[in-house]
XYZ file of N, CA and C in Angstrom:
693
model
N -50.856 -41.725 34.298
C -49.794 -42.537 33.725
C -50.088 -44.017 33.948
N -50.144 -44.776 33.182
C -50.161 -46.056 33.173
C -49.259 -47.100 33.920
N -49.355 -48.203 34.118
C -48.252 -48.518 35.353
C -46.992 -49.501 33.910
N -47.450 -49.600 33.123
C -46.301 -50.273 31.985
C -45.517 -48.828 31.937
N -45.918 -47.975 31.670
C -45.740 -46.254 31.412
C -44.626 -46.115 32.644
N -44.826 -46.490 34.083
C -43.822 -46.167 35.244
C -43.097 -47.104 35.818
N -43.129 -47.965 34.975
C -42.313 -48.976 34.929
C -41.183 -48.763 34.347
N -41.633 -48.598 32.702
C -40.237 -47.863 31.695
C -39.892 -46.835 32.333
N -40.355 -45.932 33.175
C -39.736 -44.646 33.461
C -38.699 -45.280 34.651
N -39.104 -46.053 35.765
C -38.595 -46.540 36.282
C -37.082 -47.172 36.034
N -36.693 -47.923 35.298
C -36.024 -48.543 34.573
C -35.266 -47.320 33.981
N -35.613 -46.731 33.087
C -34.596 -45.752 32.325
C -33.876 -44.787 33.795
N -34.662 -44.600 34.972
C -33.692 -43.673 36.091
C -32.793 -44.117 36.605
N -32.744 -46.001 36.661
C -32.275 -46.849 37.156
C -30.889 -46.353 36.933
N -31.288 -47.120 34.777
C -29.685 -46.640 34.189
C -29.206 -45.657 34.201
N -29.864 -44.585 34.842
C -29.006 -43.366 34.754
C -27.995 -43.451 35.497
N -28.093 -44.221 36.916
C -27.301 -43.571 38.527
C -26.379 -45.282 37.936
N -25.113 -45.210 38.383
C -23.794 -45.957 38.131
C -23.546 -46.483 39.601
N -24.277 -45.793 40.367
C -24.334 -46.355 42.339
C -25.570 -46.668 42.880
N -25.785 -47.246 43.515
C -26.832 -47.117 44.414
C -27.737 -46.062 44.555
N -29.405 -45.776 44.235
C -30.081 -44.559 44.793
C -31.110 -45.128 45.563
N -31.499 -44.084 46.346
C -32.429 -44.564 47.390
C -33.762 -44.641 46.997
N -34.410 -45.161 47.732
C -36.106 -45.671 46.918
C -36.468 -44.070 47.039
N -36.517 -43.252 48.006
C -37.108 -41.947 48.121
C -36.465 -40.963 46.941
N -35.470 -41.522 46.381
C -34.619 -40.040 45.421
C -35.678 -40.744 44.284
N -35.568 -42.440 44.236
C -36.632 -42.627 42.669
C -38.019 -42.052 43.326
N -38.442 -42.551 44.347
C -39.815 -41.637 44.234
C -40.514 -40.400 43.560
N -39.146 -39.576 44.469
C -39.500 -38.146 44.628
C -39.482 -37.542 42.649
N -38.618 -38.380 41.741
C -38.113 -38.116 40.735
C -39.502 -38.430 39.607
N -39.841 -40.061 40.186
C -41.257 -40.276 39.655
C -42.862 -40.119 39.960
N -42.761 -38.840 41.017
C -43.744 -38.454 41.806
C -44.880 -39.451 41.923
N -44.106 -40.570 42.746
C -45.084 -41.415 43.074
C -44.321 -41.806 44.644
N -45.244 -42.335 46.030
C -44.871 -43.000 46.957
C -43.865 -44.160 47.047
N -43.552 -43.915 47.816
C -42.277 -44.718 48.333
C -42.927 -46.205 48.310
N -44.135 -46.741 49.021
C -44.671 -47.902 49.282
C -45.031 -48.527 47.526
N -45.278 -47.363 46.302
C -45.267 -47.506 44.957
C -44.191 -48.237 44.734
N -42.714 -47.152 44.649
C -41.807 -47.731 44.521
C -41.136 -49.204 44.766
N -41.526 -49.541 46.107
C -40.644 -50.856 46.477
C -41.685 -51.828 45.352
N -43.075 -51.998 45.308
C -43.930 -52.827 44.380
C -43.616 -52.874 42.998
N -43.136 -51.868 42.810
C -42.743 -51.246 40.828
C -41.089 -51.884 40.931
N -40.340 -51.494 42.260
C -39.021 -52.682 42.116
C -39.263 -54.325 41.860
N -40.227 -54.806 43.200
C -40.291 -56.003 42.824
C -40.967 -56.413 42.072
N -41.745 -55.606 41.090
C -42.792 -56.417 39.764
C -41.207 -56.167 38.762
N -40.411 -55.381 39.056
C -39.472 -55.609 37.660
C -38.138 -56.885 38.152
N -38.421 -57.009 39.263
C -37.433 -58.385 39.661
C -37.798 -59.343 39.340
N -39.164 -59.672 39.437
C -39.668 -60.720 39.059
C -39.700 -61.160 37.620
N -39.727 -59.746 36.658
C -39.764 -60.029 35.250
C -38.095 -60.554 35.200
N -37.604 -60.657 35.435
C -36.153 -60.888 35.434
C -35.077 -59.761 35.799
N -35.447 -58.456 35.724
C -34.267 -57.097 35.896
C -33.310 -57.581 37.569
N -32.453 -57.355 36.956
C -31.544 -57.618 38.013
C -31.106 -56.599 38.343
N -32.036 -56.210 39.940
C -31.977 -54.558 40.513
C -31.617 -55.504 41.515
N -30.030 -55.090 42.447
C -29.869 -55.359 43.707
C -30.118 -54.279 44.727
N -29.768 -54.439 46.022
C -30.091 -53.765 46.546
C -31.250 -53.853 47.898
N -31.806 -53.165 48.876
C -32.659 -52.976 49.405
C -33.099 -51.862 50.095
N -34.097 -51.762 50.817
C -34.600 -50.744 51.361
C -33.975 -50.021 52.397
N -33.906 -48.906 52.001
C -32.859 -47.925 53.219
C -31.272 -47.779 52.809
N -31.350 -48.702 51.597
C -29.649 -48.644 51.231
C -29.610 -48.389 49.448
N -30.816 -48.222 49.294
C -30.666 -47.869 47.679
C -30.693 -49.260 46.880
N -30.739 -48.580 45.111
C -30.955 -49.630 43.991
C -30.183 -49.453 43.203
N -29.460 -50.726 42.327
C -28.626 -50.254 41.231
C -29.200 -51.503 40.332
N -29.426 -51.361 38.892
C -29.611 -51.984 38.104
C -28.242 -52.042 37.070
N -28.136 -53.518 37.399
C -26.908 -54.469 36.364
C -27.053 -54.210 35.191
N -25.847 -54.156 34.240
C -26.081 -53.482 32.923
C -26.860 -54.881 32.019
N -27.707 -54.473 31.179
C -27.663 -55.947 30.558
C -28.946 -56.119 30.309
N -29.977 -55.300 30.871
C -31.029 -55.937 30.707
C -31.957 -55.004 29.882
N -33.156 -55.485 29.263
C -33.824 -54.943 28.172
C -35.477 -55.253 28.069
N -36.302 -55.327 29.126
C -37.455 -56.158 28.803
C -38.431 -55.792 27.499
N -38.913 -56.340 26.695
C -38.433 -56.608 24.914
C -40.226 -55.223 25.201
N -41.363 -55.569 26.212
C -42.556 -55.147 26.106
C -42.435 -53.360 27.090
N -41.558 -53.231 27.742
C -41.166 -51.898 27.899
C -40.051 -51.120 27.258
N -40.086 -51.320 26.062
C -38.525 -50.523 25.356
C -39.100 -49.356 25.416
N -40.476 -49.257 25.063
C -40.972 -47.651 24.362
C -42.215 -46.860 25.096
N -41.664 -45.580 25.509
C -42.881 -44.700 26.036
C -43.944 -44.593 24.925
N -44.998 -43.754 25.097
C -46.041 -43.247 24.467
C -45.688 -42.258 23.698
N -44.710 -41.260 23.672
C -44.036 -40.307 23.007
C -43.088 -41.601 22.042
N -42.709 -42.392 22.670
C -41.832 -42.831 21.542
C -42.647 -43.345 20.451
N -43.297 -43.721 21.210
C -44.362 -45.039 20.168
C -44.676 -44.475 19.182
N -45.482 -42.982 19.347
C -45.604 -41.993 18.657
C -44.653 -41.601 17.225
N -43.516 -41.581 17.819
C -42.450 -41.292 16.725
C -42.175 -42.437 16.020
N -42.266 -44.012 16.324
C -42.105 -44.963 15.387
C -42.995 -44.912 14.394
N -44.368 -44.383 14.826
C -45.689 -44.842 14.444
C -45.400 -43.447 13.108
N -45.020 -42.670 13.105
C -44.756 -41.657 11.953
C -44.074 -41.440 11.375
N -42.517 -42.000 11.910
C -41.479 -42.033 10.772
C -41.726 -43.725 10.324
N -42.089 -44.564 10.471
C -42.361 -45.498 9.911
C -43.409 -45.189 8.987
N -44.687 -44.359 8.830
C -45.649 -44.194 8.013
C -44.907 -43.304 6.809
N -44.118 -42.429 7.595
C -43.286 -41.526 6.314
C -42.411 -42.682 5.429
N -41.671 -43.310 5.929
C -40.927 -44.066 5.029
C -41.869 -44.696 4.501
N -43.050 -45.426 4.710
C -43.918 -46.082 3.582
C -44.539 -45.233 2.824
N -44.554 -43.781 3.031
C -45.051 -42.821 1.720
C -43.788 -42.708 1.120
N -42.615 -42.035 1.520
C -42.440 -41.289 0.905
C -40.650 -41.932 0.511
N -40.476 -43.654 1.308
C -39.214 -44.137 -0.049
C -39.585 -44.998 -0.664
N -38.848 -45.469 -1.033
C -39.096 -46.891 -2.064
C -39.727 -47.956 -1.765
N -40.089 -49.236 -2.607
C -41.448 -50.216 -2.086
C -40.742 -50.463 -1.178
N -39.322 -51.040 -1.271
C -38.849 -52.524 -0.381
C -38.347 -51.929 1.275
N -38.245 -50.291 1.356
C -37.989 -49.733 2.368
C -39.152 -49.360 3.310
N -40.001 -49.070 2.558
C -41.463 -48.808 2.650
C -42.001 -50.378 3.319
N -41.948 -51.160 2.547
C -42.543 -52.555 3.145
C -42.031 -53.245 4.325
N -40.597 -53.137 4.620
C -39.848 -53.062 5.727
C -39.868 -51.978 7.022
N -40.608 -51.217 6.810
C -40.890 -49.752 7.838
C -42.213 -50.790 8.472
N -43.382 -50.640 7.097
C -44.636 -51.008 7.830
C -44.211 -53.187 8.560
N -43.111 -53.813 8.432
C -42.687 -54.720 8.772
C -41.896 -54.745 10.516
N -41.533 -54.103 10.311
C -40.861 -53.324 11.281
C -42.349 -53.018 12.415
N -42.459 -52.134 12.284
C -44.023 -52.041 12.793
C -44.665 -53.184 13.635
N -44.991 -53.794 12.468
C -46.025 -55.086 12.939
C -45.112 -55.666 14.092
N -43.769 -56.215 14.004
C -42.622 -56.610 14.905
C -43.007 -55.886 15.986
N -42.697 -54.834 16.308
C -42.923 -53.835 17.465
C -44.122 -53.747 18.080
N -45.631 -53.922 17.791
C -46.775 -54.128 18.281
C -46.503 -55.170 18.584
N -46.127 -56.708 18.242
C -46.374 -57.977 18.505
C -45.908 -57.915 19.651
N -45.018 -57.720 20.782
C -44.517 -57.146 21.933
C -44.636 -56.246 22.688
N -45.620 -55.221 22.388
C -46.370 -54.422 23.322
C -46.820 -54.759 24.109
N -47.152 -54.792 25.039
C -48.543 -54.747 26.062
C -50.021 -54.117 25.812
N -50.769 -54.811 26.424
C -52.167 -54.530 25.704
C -52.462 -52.678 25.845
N -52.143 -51.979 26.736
C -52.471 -50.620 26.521
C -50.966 -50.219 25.969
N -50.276 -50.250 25.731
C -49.482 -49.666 24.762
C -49.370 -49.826 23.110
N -50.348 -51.198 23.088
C -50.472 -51.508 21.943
C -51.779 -50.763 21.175
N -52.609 -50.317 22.237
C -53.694 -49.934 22.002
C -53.092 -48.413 21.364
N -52.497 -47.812 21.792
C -51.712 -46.080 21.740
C -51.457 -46.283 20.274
N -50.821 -47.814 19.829
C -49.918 -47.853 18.541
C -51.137 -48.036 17.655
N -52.063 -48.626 17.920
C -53.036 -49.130 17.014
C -54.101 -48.069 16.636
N -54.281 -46.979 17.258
C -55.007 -45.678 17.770
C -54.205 -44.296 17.407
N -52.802 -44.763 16.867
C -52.161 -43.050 16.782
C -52.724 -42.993 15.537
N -52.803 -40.875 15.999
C -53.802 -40.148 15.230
C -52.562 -39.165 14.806
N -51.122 -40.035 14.744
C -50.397 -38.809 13.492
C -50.261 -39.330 12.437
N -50.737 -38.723 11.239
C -50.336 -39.215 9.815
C -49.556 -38.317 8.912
N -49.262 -39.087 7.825
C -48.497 -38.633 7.119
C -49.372 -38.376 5.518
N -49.256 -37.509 4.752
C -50.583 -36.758 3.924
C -49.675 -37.571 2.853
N -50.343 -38.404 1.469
C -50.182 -38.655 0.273
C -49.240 -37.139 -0.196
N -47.929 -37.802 -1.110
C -47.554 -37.218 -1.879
C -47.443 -37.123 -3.525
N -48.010 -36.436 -4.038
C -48.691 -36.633 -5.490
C -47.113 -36.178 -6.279
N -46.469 -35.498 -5.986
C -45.380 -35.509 -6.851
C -44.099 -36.732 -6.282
N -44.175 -37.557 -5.832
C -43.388 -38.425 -5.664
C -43.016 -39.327 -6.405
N -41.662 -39.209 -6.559
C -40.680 -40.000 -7.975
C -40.704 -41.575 -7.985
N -40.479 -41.927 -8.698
C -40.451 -43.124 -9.002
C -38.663 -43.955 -8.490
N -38.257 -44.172 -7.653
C -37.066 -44.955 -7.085
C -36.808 -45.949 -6.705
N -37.753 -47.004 -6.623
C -37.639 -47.989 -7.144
C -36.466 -48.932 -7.282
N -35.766 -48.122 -8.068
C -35.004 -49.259 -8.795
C -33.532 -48.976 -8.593
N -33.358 -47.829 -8.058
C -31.712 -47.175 -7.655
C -32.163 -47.630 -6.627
N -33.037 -46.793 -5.407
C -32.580 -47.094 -4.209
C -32.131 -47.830 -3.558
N -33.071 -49.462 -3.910
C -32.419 -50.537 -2.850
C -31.094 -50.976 -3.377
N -30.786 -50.848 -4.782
C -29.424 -51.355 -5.029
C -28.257 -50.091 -4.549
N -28.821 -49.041 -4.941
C -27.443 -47.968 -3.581
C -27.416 -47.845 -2.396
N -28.433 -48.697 -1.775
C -28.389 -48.920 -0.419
C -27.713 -49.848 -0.285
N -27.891 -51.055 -0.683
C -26.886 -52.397 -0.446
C -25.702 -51.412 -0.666
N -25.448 -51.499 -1.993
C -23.603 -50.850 -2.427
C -23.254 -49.643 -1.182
N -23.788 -49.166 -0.283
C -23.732 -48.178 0.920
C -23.129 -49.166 1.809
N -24.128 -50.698 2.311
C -24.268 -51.455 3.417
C -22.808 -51.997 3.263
N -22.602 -52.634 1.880
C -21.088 -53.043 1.347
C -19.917 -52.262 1.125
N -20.235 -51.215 1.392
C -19.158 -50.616 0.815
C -18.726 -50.538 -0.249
N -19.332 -50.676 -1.580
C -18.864 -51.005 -3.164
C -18.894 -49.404 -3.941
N -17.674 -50.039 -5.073
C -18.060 -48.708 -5.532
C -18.937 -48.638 -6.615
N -19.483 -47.683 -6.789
C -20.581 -47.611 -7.867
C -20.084 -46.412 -9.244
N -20.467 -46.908 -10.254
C -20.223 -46.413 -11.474
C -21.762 -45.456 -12.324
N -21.232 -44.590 -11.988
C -22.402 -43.389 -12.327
C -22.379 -42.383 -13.852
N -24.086 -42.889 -14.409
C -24.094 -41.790 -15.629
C -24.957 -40.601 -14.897
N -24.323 -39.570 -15.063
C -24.809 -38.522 -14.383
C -25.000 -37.116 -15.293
N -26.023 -36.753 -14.953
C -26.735 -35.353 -15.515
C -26.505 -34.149 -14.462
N -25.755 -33.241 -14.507
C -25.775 -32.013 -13.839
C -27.216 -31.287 -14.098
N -27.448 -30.135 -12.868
C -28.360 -29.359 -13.219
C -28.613 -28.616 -14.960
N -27.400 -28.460 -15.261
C -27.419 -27.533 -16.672
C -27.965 -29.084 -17.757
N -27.427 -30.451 -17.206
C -28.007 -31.096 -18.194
C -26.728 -31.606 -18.805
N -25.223 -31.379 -18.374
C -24.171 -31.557 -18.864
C -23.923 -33.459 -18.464
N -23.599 -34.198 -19.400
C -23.738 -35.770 -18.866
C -22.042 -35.671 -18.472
N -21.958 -37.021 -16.916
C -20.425 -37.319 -16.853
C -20.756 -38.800 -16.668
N -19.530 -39.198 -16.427
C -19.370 -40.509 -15.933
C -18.516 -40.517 -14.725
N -19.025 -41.434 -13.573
C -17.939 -40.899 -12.294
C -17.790 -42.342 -11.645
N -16.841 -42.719 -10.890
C -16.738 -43.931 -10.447
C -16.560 -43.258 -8.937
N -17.736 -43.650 -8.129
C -17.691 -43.366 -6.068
C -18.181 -44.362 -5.622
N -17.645 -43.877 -4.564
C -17.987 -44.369 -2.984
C -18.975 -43.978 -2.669
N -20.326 -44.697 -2.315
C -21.216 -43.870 -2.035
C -21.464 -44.736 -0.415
N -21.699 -43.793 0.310
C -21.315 -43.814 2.071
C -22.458 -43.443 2.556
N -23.848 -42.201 1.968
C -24.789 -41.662 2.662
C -25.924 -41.906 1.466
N -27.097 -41.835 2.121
C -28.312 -41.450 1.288
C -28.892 -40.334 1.938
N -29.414 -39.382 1.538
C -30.123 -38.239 1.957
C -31.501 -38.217 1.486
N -32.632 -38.221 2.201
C -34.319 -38.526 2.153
C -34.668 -36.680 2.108
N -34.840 -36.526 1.047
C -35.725 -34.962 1.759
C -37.194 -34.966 0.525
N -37.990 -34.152 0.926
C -39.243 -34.351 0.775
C -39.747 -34.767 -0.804
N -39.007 -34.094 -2.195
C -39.264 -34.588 -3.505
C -38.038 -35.332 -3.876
N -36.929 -35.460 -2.973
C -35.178 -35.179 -4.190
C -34.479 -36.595 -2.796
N -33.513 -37.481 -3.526
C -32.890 -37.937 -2.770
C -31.918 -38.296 -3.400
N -30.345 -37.764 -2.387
C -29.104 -37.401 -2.630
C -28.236 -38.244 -2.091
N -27.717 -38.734 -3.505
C -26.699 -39.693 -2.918
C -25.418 -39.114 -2.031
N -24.858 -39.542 -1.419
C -23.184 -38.674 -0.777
C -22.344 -39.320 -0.914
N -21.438 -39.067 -1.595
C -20.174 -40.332 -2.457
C -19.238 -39.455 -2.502
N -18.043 -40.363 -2.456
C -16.423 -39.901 -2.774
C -16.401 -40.135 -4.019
N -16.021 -39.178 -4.809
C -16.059 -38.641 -6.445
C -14.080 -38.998 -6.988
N -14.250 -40.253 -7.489
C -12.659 -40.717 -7.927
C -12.450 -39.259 -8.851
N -13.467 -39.015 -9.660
C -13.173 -38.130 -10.953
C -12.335 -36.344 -10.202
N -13.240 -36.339 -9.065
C -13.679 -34.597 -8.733
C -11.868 -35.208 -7.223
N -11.859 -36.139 -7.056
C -10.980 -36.191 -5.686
C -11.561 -35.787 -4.411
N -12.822 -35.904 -4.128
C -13.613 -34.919 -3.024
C -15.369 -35.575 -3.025
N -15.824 -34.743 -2.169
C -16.780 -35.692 -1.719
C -18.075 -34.956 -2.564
N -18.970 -35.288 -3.123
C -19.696 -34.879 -3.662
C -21.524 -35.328 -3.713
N -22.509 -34.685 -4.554
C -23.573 -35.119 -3.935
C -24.086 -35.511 -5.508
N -25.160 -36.118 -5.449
C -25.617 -36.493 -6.822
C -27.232 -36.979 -6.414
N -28.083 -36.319 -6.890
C -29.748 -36.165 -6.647
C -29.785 -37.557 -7.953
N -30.579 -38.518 -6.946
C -30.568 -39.884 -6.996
C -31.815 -39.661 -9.104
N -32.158 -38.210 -9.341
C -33.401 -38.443 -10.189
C -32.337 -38.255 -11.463
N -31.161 -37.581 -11.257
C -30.278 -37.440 -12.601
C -29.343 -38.058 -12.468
N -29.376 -39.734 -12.149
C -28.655 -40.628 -12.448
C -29.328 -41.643 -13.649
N -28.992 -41.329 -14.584
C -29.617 -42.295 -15.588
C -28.802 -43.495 -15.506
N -27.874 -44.019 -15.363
C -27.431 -45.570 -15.534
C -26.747 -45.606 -13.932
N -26.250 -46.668 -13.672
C -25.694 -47.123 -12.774
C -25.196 -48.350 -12.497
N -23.840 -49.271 -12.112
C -23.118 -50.450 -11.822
C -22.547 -50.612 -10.821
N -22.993 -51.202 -9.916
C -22.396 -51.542 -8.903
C -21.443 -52.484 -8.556
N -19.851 -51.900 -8.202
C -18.605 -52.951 -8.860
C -18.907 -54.081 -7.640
N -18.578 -54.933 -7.701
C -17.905 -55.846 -6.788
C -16.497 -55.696 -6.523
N -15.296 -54.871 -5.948
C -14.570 -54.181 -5.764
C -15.261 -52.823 -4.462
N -14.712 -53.504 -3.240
C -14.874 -52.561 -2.296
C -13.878 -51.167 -2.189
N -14.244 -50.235 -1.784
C -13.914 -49.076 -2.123
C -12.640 -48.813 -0.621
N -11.212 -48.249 -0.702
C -10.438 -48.690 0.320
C -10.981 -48.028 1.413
N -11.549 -47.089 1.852
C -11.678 -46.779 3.129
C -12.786 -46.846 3.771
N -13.051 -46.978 4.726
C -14.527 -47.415 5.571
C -15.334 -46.053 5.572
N -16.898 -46.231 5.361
C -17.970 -45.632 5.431
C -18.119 -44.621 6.813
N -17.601 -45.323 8.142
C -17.895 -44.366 8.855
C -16.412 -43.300 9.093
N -15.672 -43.656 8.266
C -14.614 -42.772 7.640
C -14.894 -41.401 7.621
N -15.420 -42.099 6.150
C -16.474 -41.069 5.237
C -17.410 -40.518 5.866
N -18.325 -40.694 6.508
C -19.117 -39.940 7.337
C -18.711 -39.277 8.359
N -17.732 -39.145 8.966
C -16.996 -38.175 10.000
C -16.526 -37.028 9.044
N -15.789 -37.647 7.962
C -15.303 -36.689 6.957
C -15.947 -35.384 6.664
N -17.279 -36.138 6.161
C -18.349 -35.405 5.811
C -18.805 -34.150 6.641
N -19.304 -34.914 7.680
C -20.064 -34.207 8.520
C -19.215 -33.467 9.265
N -17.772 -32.777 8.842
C -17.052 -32.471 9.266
C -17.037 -30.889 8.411
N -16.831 -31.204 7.124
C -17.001 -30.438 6.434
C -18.462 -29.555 6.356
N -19.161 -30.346 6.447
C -20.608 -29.791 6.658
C -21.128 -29.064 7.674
N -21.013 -28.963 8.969
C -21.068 -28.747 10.284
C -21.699 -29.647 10.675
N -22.182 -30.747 10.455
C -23.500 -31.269 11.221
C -22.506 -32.313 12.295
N -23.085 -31.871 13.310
C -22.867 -32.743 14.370
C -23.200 -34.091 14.459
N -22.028 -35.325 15.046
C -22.114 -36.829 15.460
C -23.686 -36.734 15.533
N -24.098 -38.203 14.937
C -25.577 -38.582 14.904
C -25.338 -39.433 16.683
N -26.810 -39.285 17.115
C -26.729 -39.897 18.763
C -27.443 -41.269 18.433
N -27.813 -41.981 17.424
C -28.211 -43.381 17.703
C -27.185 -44.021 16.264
């Protein structure tokens, strides 16, 4: 394990305990020596972490602090490094260009061997040859999502039947060929889904829609089973 590597680990056990723990309970937890420990406290005092405390009486770290070059393990890094490559395959340019943006941000603050992990991951994401063209809905039903607006929809059912619907649209849904809008349906009174490829027209009102988005998403995911999202 790397010592940037037991540092973050360090730090995340910190915030766990709400009291005082003793240098031997973090030891024993980060199977490393006690004489480790007190050095791995004071290299993170010095960066600024405000761990009080001393030896024989335990550590508590003050809420508040964040050092910008240990946010992310090697497992995490991992997972930025692939759902960021997925969103540049597989949504739209301006989400796509903002993933791999995003990115670059997050290396610029690494540390030199963690940056090395990011610059070196060997998970990818494979070209998709049937991938639609979206473009041109997505980023504008994303804003009208961010705003809350309602949007005015020409819509094609599976059979091919055309409507016109005026929603709330609150969710986007990413799945591997198809992406589904999730909107409150003025027409239907209820919440409904609409696959972003059989929307032929679309207007986005300036007129916010009366009830709040994370409303709507409790609503939802209520009806659905899916359990509270954790970030």
């Amino acid at each position: 394990m790397s010592r940037t590597q037991r540092l973050l680990d360090l730090l995340q056990q910190l915030r766990a305990y709400r009291y005082p723990v003793t240098a031997q309970t973090l030891a024993q937890t980060l199977n490393i020596s006690v004489r480790t420990l007190y050095r791995d406290i004071a290299s993170l005092q010095q960066q600024g972490a405000n761990i009080t405390g001393e030896a024989g009486l335990g550590y508590v770290l003050k809420p508040g602090f964040m050092l910008p070059p240990l946010m992310f393990s090697e497992d995490e890094i991992e997972a930025l490094v692939l759902g960021s490559r997925w969103v540049a395959e597989r949504a739209d340019h301006h989400l796509g260009l903002a993933a791999r943006t995003a990115l670059q941000k997050i290396a610029a603050v690494l540390p030199s061997d963690l940056r090395l992990s990011l610059d070196t991951n060997a998970l990818l994401v494979g070209p998709d040859e049937n991938k639609p063209d979206f473009d041109t809905a997505l980023p504008l039903l994303r804003t009208a999502i961010r705003q809350e607006h309602k949007v005015h929809l020409q819509y094609a059912d599976a059979k091919g039947k055309h409507s016109k619907r005026v929603v709330w649209p609150f969710a986007l849904g990413f799945f591997e060929h198809v992406r589904v809008l999730v909107a409150w349906c003025e027409l239907r009174q209820e919440i409904r889904h609409f696959r972003t490829d059989r929307i032929h027209a679309f207007e986005v009102y300036p007129e916010r829609y009366p009830q709040r988005r994370q409303a709507l998403l409790k609503i939802w995911r209520e009806q659905e089973g899916i359990p509270e999202s954790s970030i």
